[in-house]
Coordinates of C-alpha atoms and ligand atoms in Angstrom, one line a residue:
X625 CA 0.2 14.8 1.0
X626 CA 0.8 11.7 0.7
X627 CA 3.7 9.1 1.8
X628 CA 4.0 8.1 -2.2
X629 CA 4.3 10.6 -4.3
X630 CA 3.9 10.0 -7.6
X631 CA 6.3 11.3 -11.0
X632 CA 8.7 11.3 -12.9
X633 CA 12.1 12.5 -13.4
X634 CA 12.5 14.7 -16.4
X635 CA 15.5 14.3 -19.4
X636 CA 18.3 15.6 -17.5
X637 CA 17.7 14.1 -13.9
X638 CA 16.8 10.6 -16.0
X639 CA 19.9 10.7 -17.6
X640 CA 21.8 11.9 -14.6
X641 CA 20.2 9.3 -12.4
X642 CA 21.7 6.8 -15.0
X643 CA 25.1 7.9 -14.4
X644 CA 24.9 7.8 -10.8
X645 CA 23.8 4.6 -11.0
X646 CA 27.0 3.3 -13.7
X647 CA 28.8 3.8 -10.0
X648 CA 28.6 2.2 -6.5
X649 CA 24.7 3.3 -5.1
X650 CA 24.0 3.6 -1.3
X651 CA 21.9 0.8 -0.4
X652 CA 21.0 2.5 2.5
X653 CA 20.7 6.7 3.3
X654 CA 19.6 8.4 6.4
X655 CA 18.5 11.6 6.4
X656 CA 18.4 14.1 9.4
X657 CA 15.8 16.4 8.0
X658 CA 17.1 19.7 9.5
X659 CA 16.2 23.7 8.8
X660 CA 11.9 23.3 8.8
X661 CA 11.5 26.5 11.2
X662 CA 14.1 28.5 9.6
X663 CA 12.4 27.5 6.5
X664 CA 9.0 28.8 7.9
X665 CA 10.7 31.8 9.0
X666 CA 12.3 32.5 5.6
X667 CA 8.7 32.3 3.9
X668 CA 6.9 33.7 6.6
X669 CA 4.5 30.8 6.9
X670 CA 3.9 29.7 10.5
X671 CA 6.2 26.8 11.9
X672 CA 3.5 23.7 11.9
X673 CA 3.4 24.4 7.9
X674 CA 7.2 24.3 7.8
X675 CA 7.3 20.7 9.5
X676 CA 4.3 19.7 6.9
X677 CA 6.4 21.0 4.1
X678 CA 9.4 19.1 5.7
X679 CA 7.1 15.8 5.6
X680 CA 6.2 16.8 2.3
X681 CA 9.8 17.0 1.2
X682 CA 9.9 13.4 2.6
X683 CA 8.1 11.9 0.0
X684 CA 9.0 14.0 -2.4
X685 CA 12.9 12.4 -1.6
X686 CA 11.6 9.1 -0.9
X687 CA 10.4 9.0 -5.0
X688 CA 13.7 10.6 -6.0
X689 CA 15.7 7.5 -3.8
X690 CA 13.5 4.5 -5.5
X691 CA 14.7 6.5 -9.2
X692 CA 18.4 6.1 -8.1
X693 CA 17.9 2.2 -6.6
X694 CA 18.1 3.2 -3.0
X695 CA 16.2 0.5 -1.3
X696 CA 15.9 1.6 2.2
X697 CA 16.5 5.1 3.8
X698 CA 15.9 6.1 7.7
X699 CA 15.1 9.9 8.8
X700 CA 15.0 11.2 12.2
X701 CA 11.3 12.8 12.4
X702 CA 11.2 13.3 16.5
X703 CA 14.1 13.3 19.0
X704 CA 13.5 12.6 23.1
X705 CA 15.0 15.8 22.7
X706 CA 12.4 17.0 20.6
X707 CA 10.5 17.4 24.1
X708 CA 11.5 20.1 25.1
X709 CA 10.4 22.3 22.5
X710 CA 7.4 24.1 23.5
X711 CA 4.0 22.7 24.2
X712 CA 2.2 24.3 21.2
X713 CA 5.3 23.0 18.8
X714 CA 5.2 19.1 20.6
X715 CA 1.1 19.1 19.8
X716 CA 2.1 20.4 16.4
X717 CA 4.2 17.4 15.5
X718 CA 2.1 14.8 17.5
X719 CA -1.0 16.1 15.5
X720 CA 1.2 16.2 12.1
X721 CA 2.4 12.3 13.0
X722 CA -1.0 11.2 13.7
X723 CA -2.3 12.9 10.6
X724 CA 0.3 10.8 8.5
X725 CA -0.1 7.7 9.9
X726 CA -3.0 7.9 9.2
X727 CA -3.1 8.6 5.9
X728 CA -0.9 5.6 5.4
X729 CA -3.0 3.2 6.7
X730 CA -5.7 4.2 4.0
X731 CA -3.0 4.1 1.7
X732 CA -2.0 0.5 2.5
X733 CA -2.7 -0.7 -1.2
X734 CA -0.2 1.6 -3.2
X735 CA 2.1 0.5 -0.4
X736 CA 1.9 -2.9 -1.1
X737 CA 2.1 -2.4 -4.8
X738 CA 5.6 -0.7 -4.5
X739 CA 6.1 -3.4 -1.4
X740 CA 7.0 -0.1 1.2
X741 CA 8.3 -1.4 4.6
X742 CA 7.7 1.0 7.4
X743 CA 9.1 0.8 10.6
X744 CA 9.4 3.4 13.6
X745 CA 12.0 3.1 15.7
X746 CA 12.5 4.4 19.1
X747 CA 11.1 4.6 22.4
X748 CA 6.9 4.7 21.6
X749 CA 5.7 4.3 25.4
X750 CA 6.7 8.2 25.1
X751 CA 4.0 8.9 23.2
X752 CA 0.7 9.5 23.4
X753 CA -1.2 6.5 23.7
X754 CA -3.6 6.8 21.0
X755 CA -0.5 8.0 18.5
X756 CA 1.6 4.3 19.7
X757 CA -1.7 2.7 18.6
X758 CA -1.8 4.1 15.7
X759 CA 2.0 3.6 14.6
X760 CA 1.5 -0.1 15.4
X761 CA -1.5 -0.1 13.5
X762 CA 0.7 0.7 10.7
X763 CA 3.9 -0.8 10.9
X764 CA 1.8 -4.0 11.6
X765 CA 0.4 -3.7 8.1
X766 CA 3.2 -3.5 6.2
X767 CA 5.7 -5.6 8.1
X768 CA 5.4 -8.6 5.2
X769 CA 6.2 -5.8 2.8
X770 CA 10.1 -6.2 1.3
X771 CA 10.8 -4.2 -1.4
X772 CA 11.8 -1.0 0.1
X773 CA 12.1 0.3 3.5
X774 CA 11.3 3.6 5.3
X775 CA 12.8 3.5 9.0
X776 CA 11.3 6.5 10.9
X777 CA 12.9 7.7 14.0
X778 CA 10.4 8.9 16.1
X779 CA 11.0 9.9 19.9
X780 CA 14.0 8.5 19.5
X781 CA 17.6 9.6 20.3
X782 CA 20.8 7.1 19.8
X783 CA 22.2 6.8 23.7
X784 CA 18.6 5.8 24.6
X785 CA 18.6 3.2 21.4
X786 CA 22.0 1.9 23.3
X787 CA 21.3 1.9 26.7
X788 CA 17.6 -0.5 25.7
X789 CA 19.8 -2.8 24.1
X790 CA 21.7 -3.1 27.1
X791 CA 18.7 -3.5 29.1
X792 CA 17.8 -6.2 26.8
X793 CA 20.5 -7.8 26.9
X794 CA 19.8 -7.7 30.7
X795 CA 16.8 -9.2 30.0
X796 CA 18.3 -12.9 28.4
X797 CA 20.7 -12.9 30.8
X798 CA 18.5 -12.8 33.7
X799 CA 15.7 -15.1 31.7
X800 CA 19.2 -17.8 31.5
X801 CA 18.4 -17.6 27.5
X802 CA 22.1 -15.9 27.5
X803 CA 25.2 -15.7 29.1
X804 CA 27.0 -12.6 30.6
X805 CA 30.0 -13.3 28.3
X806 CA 28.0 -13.9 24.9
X807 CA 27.7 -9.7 25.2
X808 CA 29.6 -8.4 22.6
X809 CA 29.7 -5.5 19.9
X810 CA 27.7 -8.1 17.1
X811 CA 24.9 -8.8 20.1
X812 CA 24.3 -5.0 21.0
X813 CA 23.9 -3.7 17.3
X814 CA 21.3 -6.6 16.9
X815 CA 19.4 -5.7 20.0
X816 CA 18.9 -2.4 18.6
X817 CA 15.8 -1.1 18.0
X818 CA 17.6 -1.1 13.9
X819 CA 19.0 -4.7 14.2
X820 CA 16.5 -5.6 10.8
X821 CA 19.0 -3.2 8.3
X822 CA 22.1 -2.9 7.1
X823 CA 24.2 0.5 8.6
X824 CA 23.4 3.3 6.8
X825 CA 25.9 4.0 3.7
X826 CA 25.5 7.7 3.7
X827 CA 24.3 10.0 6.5
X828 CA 23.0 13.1 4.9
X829 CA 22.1 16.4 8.0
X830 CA 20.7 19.2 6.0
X831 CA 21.0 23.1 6.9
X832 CA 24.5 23.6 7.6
X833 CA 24.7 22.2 11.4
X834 CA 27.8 20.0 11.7
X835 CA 27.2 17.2 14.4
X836 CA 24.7 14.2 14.6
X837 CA 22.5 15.3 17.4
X838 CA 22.3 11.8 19.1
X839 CA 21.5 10.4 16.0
X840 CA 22.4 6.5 14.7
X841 CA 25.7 7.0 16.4
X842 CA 26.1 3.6 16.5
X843 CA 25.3 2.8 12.9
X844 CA 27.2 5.5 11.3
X845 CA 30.7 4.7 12.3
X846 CA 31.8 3.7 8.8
X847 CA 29.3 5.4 7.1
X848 CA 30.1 8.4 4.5
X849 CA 28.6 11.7 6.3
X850 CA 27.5 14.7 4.1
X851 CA 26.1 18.0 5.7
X852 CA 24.6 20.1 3.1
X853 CA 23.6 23.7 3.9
X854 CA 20.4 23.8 2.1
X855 CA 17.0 23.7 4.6
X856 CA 14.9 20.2 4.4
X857 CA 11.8 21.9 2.7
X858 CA 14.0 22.7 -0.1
X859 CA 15.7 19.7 -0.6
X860 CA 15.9 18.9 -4.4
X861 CA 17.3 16.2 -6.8
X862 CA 20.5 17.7 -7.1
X863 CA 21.3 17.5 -3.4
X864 CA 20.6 14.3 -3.5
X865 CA 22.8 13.3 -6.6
X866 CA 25.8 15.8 -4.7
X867 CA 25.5 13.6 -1.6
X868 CA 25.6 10.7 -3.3
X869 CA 28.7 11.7 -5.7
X870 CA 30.2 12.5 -2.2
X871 CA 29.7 8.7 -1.5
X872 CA 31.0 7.4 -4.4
X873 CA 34.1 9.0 -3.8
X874 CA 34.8 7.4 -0.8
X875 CA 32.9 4.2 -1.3
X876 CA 36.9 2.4 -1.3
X877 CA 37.8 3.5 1.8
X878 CA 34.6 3.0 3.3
X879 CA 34.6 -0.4 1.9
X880 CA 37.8 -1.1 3.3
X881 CA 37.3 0.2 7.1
X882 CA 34.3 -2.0 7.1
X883 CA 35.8 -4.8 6.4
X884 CA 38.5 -4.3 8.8
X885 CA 36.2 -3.8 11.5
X886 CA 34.3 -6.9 10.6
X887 CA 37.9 -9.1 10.9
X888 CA 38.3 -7.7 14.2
X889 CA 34.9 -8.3 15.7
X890 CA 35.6 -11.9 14.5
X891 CA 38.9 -11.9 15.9
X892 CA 37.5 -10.4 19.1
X893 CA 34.9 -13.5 19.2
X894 CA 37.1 -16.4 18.5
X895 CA 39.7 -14.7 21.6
X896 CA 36.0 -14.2 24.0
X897 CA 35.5 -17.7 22.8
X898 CA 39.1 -18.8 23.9
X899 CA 38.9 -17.4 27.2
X900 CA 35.1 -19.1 27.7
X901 CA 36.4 -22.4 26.9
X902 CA 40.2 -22.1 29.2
X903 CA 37.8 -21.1 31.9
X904 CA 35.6 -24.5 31.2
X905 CA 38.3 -26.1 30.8
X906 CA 40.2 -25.1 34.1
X907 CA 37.0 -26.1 36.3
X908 CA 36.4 -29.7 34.6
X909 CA 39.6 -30.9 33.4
X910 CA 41.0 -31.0 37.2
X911 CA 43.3 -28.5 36.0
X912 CA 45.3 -30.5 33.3
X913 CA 46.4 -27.9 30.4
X914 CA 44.0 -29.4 27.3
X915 CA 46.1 -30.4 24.2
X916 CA 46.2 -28.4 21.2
X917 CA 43.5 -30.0 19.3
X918 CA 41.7 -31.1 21.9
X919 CA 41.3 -27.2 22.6
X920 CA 40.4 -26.4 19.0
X921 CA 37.7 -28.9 19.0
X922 CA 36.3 -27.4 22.7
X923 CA 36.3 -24.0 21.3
X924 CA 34.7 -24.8 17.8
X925 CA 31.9 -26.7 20.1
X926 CA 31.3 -24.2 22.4
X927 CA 30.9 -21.7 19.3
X928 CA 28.6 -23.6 18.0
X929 CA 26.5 -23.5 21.2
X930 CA 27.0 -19.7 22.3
X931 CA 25.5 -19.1 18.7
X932 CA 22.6 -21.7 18.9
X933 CA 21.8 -19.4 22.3
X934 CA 22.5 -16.0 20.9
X935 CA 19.6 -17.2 17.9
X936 CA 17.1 -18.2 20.7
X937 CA 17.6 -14.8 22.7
X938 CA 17.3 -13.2 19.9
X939 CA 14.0 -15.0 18.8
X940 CA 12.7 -14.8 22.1
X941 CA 13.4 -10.6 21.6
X942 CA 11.8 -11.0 19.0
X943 CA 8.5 -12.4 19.6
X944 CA 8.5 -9.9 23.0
X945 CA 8.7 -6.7 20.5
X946 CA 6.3 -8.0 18.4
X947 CA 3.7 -9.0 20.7
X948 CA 4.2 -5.9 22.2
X949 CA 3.2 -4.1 18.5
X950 CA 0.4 -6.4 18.0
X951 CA -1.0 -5.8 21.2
X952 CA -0.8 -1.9 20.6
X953 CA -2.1 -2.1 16.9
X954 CA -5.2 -4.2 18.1
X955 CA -5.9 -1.4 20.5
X956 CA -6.5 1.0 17.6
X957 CA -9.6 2.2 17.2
Ligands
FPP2237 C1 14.1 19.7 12.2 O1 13.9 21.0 11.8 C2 12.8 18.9 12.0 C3 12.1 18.3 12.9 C4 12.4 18.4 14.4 C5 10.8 17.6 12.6 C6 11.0 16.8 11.3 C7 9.7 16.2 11.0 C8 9.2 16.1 9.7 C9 10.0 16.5 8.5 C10 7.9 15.5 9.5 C11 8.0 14.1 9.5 C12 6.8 13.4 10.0 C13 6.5 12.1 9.9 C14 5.3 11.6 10.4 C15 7.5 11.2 9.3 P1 13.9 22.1 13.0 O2 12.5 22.1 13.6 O3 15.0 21.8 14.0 O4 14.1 23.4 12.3 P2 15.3 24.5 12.6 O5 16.6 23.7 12.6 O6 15.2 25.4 11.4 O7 15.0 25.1 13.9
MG2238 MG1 17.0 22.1 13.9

């Protein structure tokens, strides 16, 4: 199967889709694909086919998001957690994720023609080695594309996603590229492994469980959650168009708690960049309180400059991720 699938809606979905679309239309969806064994079970099929009819399902759902203008959607393929299943069941979805990445890479030209982004995130020195080459292989090859974009979380879990960007954050201030005090809320979500897309709009968990299972945890604080009882495999349109109804209905408050939060993250800044500059001020103005203006101007300067550093660090991030992708893709036989 492969990552595009092909089609069309029929009448009703068409003209559904069209009404969905009249309204407010996540720009962003992430999917935790839940209920693939239970799903086996139910069919009595063995449980590798229900995680191939769950990646099936996939792009079956990644078609029906492009019909209703949803540029970018993330779903969590493989948790850390993930590991603990049994041997047999890890091989499974190793061999199932080699198998499509894979199949993407000789697929590169239809992904180019719809301009499909696809990016892994999480933790890939956890993987087999040849598997990490092969991911590379294929992000590499589509990271120009910019049209749409498919963020799979793969050996991933959230706290592990936070606790890097702390380490990396580590990182630039030990290298001097940062300061300890240019940490903040604004620096962590862009040291995370998601830092290139907007937060999700809509969180959608499948097959009735009600928690996020160390998923985006970060990224989904004002985002619209939906749990829906139907397994992944069976996903259709119309769970889809039901989550994203759910989404419209709230899209005013969600609005509005976002924009609250970004007015205190900036409030939080300018009082961090207060604090900096009374510090500064303290150790090279022999003490002497600073005027009014003179202390706007010092604090609009030193702005300037924690940002100018914040943009190197997070160049110099960057370039370390990417070389680290390059290397791994050139490895790939
Ligand atoms: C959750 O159902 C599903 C998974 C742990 C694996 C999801 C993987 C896919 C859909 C394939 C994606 C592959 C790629 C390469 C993108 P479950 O196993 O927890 O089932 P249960 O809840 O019924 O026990
Ligand atoms: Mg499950």
């Amino acid at each position: 199967m492969s990552w595009i699938r092909e089609g069309e809606l029929n009448l009703i979905e068409r003209l559904s889709a069209n009404v969905l679309k009249a309204g407010p239309v996540p720009k962003h969806v992430a999917f935790i694909m839940d209920g693939n064994r239970r799903f086996a079970r139910k069919k009595h099929v063995d449980r590798q086919e229900g995680h191939s009819q769950g990646f099936n399902k996939l792009a079956e759902t990644l078609r029906w998001c492009l019909q209703l203008d949803i540029p970018e959607v993330t779903v969590y393929a493989f948790s850390i957690e993930n590991f603990n299943r049994s041997r047999e069941e890890v091989d499974g979805l190793m061999e199932l994720a080699k198998l499509k990445f894979l199949r993407l890479l000789d697929e590169r030209d239809k992904l180019e023609k719809h301009g499909v982004c696809i990016r892994v995130l999480g933790d890939l020195t956890l993987l087999p080695l040849d598997l990490q080459q092969l991911i590379a292989k294929a992000v590499v090859a589509t990271r120009e594309h910019n049209r749409c974009f498919l963020n799979v979380c793969f050996a991933y879990t959230s706290r592990h996603e936070m606790a890097n960007a702390v380490r990396e954050m580590a990182w630039g201030v030990e290298q001097g590229l940062i300061k300890a005090s240019d940490v903040s809320e604004a620096l962590l979500s862009e040291c995370l492994y998601s830092s290139n897309s907007p937060n999700p709009d809509l969180l959608i968990r499948t097959s009735g469980e009600v928690r996020l299972s160390d998923f985006l945890l970060w990224q989904t604080s004002h985002s619209c959650l939906v749990f829906q009882s139907v397994l992944w495999p069976e996903y259709s349109f119309w769970n889809l168009c039901d989550a994203v109804i759910q989404y419209q209905c709230n899209h005013a408050s969600i609005m509005k708690a976002r924009e609250l939060h970004q007015d205190e993250q900036r409030r939080q800044q300018l009082e961090a960049d207060h604090a900096c500059v009374a510090e500064l001020l303290h150790h090279h103005g022999n003490g002497k309180p600073a005027d009014g203006p003179r202390r706007q101007e010092a604090v609009a300067e030193y702005g300037l400059r924690r940002e100018a550093r914040v943009k190197d660090f997070l160049e110099a991030l960057r370039n370390k991720r990417d070389s680290f992708l390059t290397q791994l893709a050139s490895q790939a036989t």
